[in-house]
PDB file of C-alpha atoms in Angstrom:
ATOM      1  CA  UNK A  28     -17.729   7.992  15.607  1.00 89.00           C
ATOM      2  CA  UNK A  29     -15.974  10.377  13.230  1.00 96.00           C
ATOM      3  CA  UNK A  30     -15.103  13.856  14.464  1.00 98.00           C
ATOM      4  CA  UNK A  31     -14.281  16.833  12.294  1.00 98.00           C
ATOM      5  CA  UNK A  32     -12.404  19.903  13.482  1.00 98.00           C
ATOM      6  CA  UNK A  33     -12.293  23.050  11.400  1.00 96.00           C
ATOM      7  CA  UNK A  34      -9.443  25.551  11.325  1.00 93.00           C
ATOM      8  CA  UNK A  35     -11.560  28.035  13.299  1.00 92.00           C
ATOM      9  CA  UNK A  36     -12.016  25.496  16.129  1.00 92.00           C
ATOM     10  CA  UNK A  37     -15.519  24.241  15.290  1.00 95.00           C
ATOM     11  CA  UNK A  38     -16.040  20.557  16.165  1.00 97.00           C
ATOM     12  CA  UNK A  39     -18.604  18.432  14.288  1.00 97.00           C
ATOM     13  CA  UNK A  40     -19.540  14.862  15.236  1.00 96.00           C
ATOM     14  CA  UNK A  41     -22.814  14.320  13.364  1.00 95.00           C
ATOM     15  CA  UNK A  42     -22.106  12.096  10.338  1.00 93.00           C
ATOM     16  CA  UNK A  43     -24.464  13.937   7.961  1.00 94.00           C
ATOM     17  CA  UNK A  44     -22.928  17.304   8.892  1.00 96.00           C
ATOM     18  CA  UNK A  45     -19.426  15.881   8.448  1.00 97.00           C
ATOM     19  CA  UNK A  46     -20.402  14.499   5.033  1.00 95.00           C
ATOM     20  CA  UNK A  47     -21.791  17.911   4.075  1.00 96.00           C
ATOM     21  CA  UNK A  48     -18.528  19.608   5.123  1.00 96.00           C
ATOM     22  CA  UNK A  49     -16.490  17.080   3.095  1.00 97.00           C
ATOM     23  CA  UNK A  50     -18.696  17.427  -0.020  1.00 97.00           C
ATOM     24  CA  UNK A  51     -16.523  20.104  -1.742  1.00 98.00           C
ATOM     25  CA  UNK A  52     -13.678  17.566  -1.745  1.00 98.00           C
ATOM     26  CA  UNK A  53     -15.896  14.647  -2.806  1.00 98.00           C
ATOM     27  CA  UNK A  54     -14.514  12.668   0.158  1.00 98.00           C
ATOM     28  CA  UNK A  55     -16.849   9.794   1.006  1.00 96.00           C
ATOM     29  CA  UNK A  56     -17.337   8.813   4.633  1.00 97.00           C
ATOM     30  CA  UNK A  57     -19.591   5.898   5.580  1.00 94.00           C
ATOM     31  CA  UNK A  58     -20.178   3.687   8.580  1.00 94.00           C
ATOM     32  CA  UNK A  59     -19.746  -0.061   8.016  1.00 94.00           C
ATOM     33  CA  UNK A  60     -20.060  -2.285  11.090  1.00 95.00           C
ATOM     34  CA  UNK A  61     -17.118  -4.554  11.727  1.00 96.00           C
ATOM     35  CA  UNK A  62     -17.591  -8.314  11.884  1.00 96.00           C
ATOM     36  CA  UNK A  63     -18.266  -9.279  15.544  1.00 95.00           C
ATOM     37  CA  UNK A  64     -16.708 -12.712  14.883  1.00 95.00           C
ATOM     38  CA  UNK A  65     -13.352 -10.949  14.386  1.00 96.00           C
ATOM     39  CA  UNK A  66     -13.367  -9.217  17.792  1.00 95.00           C
ATOM     40  CA  UNK A  67     -10.572 -11.320  19.311  1.00 96.00           C
ATOM     41  CA  UNK A  68      -8.183 -10.678  16.419  1.00 96.00           C
ATOM     42  CA  UNK A  69      -9.032  -6.980  16.393  1.00 96.00           C
ATOM     43  CA  UNK A  70      -7.764  -6.669  19.983  1.00 94.00           C
ATOM     44  CA  UNK A  71      -4.275  -7.985  19.149  1.00 94.00           C
ATOM     45  CA  UNK A  72      -1.450  -5.684  18.110  1.00 93.00           C
ATOM     46  CA  UNK A  73       0.674  -8.325  16.435  1.00 93.00           C
ATOM     47  CA  UNK A  74      -0.927 -10.611  13.866  1.00 95.00           C
ATOM     48  CA  UNK A  75       0.466 -13.477  11.841  1.00 96.00           C
ATOM     49  CA  UNK A  76      -0.083 -13.486   8.090  1.00 96.00           C
ATOM     50  CA  UNK A  77      -2.825 -16.104   8.551  1.00 97.00           C
ATOM     51  CA  UNK A  78      -4.556 -13.931  11.167  1.00 97.00           C
ATOM     52  CA  UNK A  79      -4.375 -10.914   8.842  1.00 97.00           C
ATOM     53  CA  UNK A  80      -5.908 -12.998   6.078  1.00 97.00           C
ATOM     54  CA  UNK A  81      -8.656 -14.079   8.465  1.00 97.00           C
ATOM     55  CA  UNK A  82      -9.490 -10.429   9.236  1.00 96.00           C
ATOM     56  CA  UNK A  83      -9.479  -9.564   5.547  1.00 97.00           C
ATOM     57  CA  UNK A  84     -11.785 -12.524   4.790  1.00 96.00           C
ATOM     58  CA  UNK A  85     -14.124 -11.614   7.656  1.00 96.00           C
ATOM     59  CA  UNK A  86     -14.798  -8.244   5.988  1.00 96.00           C
ATOM     60  CA  UNK A  87     -14.605  -9.329   2.336  1.00 94.00           C
ATOM     61  CA  UNK A  88     -18.302  -8.753   1.647  1.00 92.00           C
ATOM     62  CA  UNK A  89     -17.456  -5.029   1.526  1.00 91.00           C
ATOM     63  CA  UNK A  90     -14.627  -5.691  -0.913  1.00 91.00           C
ATOM     64  CA  UNK A  91     -16.962  -7.695  -3.147  1.00 90.00           C
ATOM     65  CA  UNK A  92     -19.341  -4.728  -3.226  1.00 87.00           C
ATOM     66  CA  UNK A  93     -16.489  -2.340  -4.082  1.00 88.00           C
ATOM     67  CA  UNK A  94     -15.221  -4.676  -6.818  1.00 88.00           C
ATOM     68  CA  UNK A  95     -18.626  -4.608  -8.491  1.00 88.00           C
ATOM     69  CA  UNK A  96     -19.387  -0.904  -8.032  1.00 87.00           C
ATOM     70  CA  UNK A  97     -15.959   0.757  -8.201  1.00 84.00           C
ATOM     71  CA  UNK A  98     -13.741  -1.860  -9.914  1.00 85.00           C
ATOM     72  CA  UNK A  99     -11.312  -2.272  -7.018  1.00 86.00           C
ATOM     73  CA  UNK A 100      -8.818  -5.048  -7.735  1.00 87.00           C
ATOM     74  CA  UNK A 101      -6.814  -5.592  -4.550  1.00 90.00           C
ATOM     75  CA  UNK A 102      -6.975  -5.131  -0.812  1.00 92.00           C
ATOM     76  CA  UNK A 103      -4.620  -5.507   2.100  1.00 94.00           C
ATOM     77  CA  UNK A 104      -4.579  -4.904   5.828  1.00 96.00           C
ATOM     78  CA  UNK A 105      -2.294  -2.416   7.481  1.00 95.00           C
ATOM     79  CA  UNK A 106      -1.658  -2.929  11.211  1.00 96.00           C
ATOM     80  CA  UNK A 107       0.050  -0.112  13.137  1.00 96.00           C
ATOM     81  CA  UNK A 108       0.695  -0.070  16.877  1.00 96.00           C
ATOM     82  CA  UNK A 109       3.101   1.653  19.309  1.00 95.00           C
ATOM     83  CA  UNK A 110       5.532  -1.285  19.461  1.00 93.00           C
ATOM     84  CA  UNK A 111       5.938  -1.533  15.687  1.00 93.00           C
ATOM     85  CA  UNK A 112       9.620  -1.053  14.823  1.00 91.00           C
ATOM     86  CA  UNK A 113      10.200   2.152  12.864  1.00 91.00           C
ATOM     87  CA  UNK A 114       6.554   3.307  13.277  1.00 94.00           C
ATOM     88  CA  UNK A 115       7.562   6.979  13.318  1.00 92.00           C
ATOM     89  CA  UNK A 116       9.599   6.732  10.111  1.00 91.00           C
ATOM     90  CA  UNK A 117       6.742   4.871   8.434  1.00 88.00           C
ATOM     91  CA  UNK A 118       4.261   7.592   9.400  1.00 91.00           C
ATOM     92  CA  UNK A 119       6.577  10.464   8.433  1.00 91.00           C
ATOM     93  CA  UNK A 120       5.908  10.052   4.725  1.00 86.00           C
ATOM     94  CA  UNK A 121       2.134  10.517   5.258  1.00 92.00           C
ATOM     95  CA  UNK A 122       2.371  13.356   7.811  1.00 95.00           C
ATOM     96  CA  UNK A 123       3.115  15.942   5.087  1.00 96.00           C
ATOM     97  CA  UNK A 124       0.496  17.333   2.728  1.00 97.00           C
ATOM     98  CA  UNK A 125       0.363  15.226  -0.403  1.00 96.00           C
ATOM     99  CA  UNK A 126      -1.885  13.860  -3.138  1.00 96.00           C
ATOM    100  CA  UNK A 127      -2.110  10.524  -4.982  1.00 93.00           C
ATOM    101  CA  UNK A 128      -2.777   9.509  -8.574  1.00 90.00           C
ATOM    102  CA  UNK A 129      -5.502   7.168  -7.360  1.00 90.00           C
ATOM    103  CA  UNK A 130      -8.196   7.286  -4.692  1.00 92.00           C
ATOM    104  CA  UNK A 131      -7.012   6.452  -1.166  1.00 93.00           C
ATOM    105  CA  UNK A 132      -9.597   4.093   0.281  1.00 94.00           C
ATOM    106  CA  UNK A 133      -9.546   2.770   3.819  1.00 96.00           C
ATOM    107  CA  UNK A 134     -11.982   0.887   6.007  1.00 97.00           C
ATOM    108  CA  UNK A 135     -10.950   1.263   9.662  1.00 98.00           C
ATOM    109  CA  UNK A 136     -11.654  -1.965  11.527  1.00 98.00           C
ATOM    110  CA  UNK A 137      -9.869  -1.074  14.766  1.00 98.00           C
ATOM    111  CA  UNK A 138      -8.256   1.965  16.359  1.00 97.00           C
ATOM    112  CA  UNK A 139      -8.302   5.466  14.953  1.00 97.00           C
ATOM    113  CA  UNK A 140      -6.440   7.899  12.745  1.00 97.00           C
ATOM    114  CA  UNK A 141      -6.638  11.503  11.578  1.00 98.00           C
ATOM    115  CA  UNK A 142      -6.897  12.711   7.996  1.00 98.00           C
ATOM    116  CA  UNK A 143      -6.145  16.359   7.425  1.00 98.00           C
ATOM    117  CA  UNK A 144      -7.512  18.072   4.313  1.00 98.00           C
ATOM    118  CA  UNK A 145      -6.923  21.299   2.433  1.00 98.00           C
ATOM    119  CA  UNK A 146     -10.313  22.728   1.462  1.00 98.00           C
ATOM    120  CA  UNK A 147     -10.957  24.596  -1.818  1.00 97.00           C
ATOM    121  CA  UNK A 148     -10.762  27.950   0.054  1.00 96.00           C
ATOM    122  CA  UNK A 149      -7.332  26.771   1.375  1.00 96.00           C
ATOM    123  CA  UNK A 150      -8.592  26.395   4.952  1.00 97.00           C
ATOM    124  CA  UNK A 151      -7.712  23.090   6.610  1.00 98.00           C
ATOM    125  CA  UNK A 152      -9.760  20.538   8.524  1.00 98.00           C
ATOM    126  CA  UNK A 153      -8.979  17.443  10.579  1.00 98.00           C
ATOM    127  CA  UNK A 154     -11.135  14.332  10.412  1.00 98.00           C
ATOM    128  CA  UNK A 155     -10.698  11.642  13.063  1.00 98.00           C
ATOM    129  CA  UNK A 156     -11.885   8.257  11.812  1.00 98.00           C
ATOM    130  CA  UNK A 157     -12.288   5.171  13.918  1.00 97.00           C
ATOM    131  CA  UNK A 158     -13.451   1.578  13.880  1.00 97.00           C
ATOM    132  CA  UNK A 159     -16.302   0.955  11.460  1.00 97.00           C
ATOM    133  CA  UNK A 160     -15.645   3.947   9.254  1.00 97.00           C
ATOM    134  CA  UNK A 161     -14.959   3.758   5.553  1.00 96.00           C
ATOM    135  CA  UNK A 162     -13.273   6.716   3.850  1.00 97.00           C
ATOM    136  CA  UNK A 163     -12.537   7.360   0.211  1.00 96.00           C
ATOM    137  CA  UNK A 164     -10.147  10.262  -0.448  1.00 97.00           C
ATOM    138  CA  UNK A 165     -10.348  11.060  -4.190  1.00 96.00           C
ATOM    139  CA  UNK A 166      -7.186  11.211  -6.246  1.00 94.00           C
ATOM    140  CA  UNK A 167      -5.509  14.638  -6.366  1.00 96.00           C
ATOM    141  CA  UNK A 168      -7.034  15.648  -2.993  1.00 97.00           C
ATOM    142  CA  UNK A 169      -4.515  17.454  -0.777  1.00 98.00           C
ATOM    143  CA  UNK A 170      -4.378  15.582   2.519  1.00 98.00           C
ATOM    144  CA  UNK A 171      -2.162  14.098   5.220  1.00 98.00           C
ATOM    145  CA  UNK A 172      -2.554  11.299   7.748  1.00 97.00           C
ATOM    146  CA  UNK A 173      -1.583  10.939  11.401  1.00 96.00           C
ATOM    147  CA  UNK A 174      -2.273   8.469  14.172  1.00 97.00           C
ATOM    148  CA  UNK A 175      -3.939   9.609  17.371  1.00 97.00           C
ATOM    149  CA  UNK A 176      -2.116   9.392  20.752  1.00 95.00           C
ATOM    150  CA  UNK A 177      -3.070   5.704  21.012  1.00 95.00           C
ATOM    151  CA  UNK A 178      -0.943   5.048  17.887  1.00 96.00           C
ATOM    152  CA  UNK A 179      -3.092   2.055  17.021  1.00 96.00           C
ATOM    153  CA  UNK A 180      -5.019   1.296  13.841  1.00 97.00           C
ATOM    154  CA  UNK A 181      -6.035  -1.614  11.657  1.00 98.00           C
ATOM    155  CA  UNK A 182      -7.282  -0.592   8.245  1.00 97.00           C
ATOM    156  CA  UNK A 183      -8.289  -2.462   5.168  1.00 97.00           C
ATOM    157  CA  UNK A 184      -6.984  -0.643   2.112  1.00 94.00           C
ATOM    158  CA  UNK A 185      -8.655  -1.021  -1.261  1.00 92.00           C
ATOM    159  CA  UNK A 186      -6.834  -0.414  -4.573  1.00 89.00           C
ATOM    160  CA  UNK A 187      -7.670  -0.167  -8.252  1.00 85.00           C
ATOM    161  CA  UNK A 188      -3.869  -0.392  -8.580  1.00 76.00           C
ATOM    162  CA  UNK A 189      -1.028   0.035  -6.087  1.00 65.00           C
ATOM    163  CA  UNK A 190       1.001   2.353  -8.297  1.00 68.00           C
ATOM    164  CA  UNK A 191      -1.220   5.350  -7.574  1.00 60.00           C
ATOM    165  CA  UNK A 192      -0.621   5.417  -3.837  1.00 72.00           C
ATOM    166  CA  UNK A 193       2.839   6.961  -3.904  1.00 84.00           C
ATOM    167  CA  UNK A 194       2.620  10.378  -2.216  1.00 90.00           C
ATOM    168  CA  UNK A 195       3.191  13.481  -4.318  1.00 93.00           C
ATOM    169  CA  UNK A 196       4.127  16.192  -1.825  1.00 95.00           C
ATOM    170  CA  UNK A 197       2.674  19.640  -2.373  1.00 96.00           C
ATOM    171  CA  UNK A 198       5.059  21.509  -0.031  1.00 90.00           C
ATOM    172  CA  UNK A 199       2.070  23.255   1.516  1.00 95.00           C
ATOM    173  CA  UNK A 200       2.317  23.851   5.275  1.00 96.00           C
ATOM    174  CA  UNK A 201      -0.032  22.305   7.797  1.00 96.00           C
ATOM    175  CA  UNK A 202      -1.697  25.187   9.715  1.00 94.00           C
ATOM    176  CA  UNK A 203      -4.175  23.383  11.940  1.00 91.00           C
TER     177      UNK A 203
END
């Protein structure tokens, strides 16, 4: 279940209240159940390309819906875990406040991560997302991404194009 922490220390775990707090940014947060038939693969840290494809296929009904409604063209699966070589250097580029030229869309199918956001009043919030949660961060939204202590996440990423996902750093400091 998603958890939102505000800069003043308030903690919110009710989905409708979190969605209301995210409304000024137009960030979408939804709950989509993961496919129970994929449970065994979701427990593994290391997956072959065929196993990744199997996980993507097991959740493709969501992609089909996004293709029709939002014109998404591609998807992939990112698998991060503590034993991944160069995990810290991979995460470094997303741990600074940045924006993208396209929406950043992820469906978390295992593990958890933290999105930080700069609100319109320049306050900052942290949103922990976990398995079964779909998030759409609109283009040009100032944000950053971290893993939790478990350092484990599997996320389907949806793209209208891959060019728009290069981070544009804002040089704003994280204060939360």
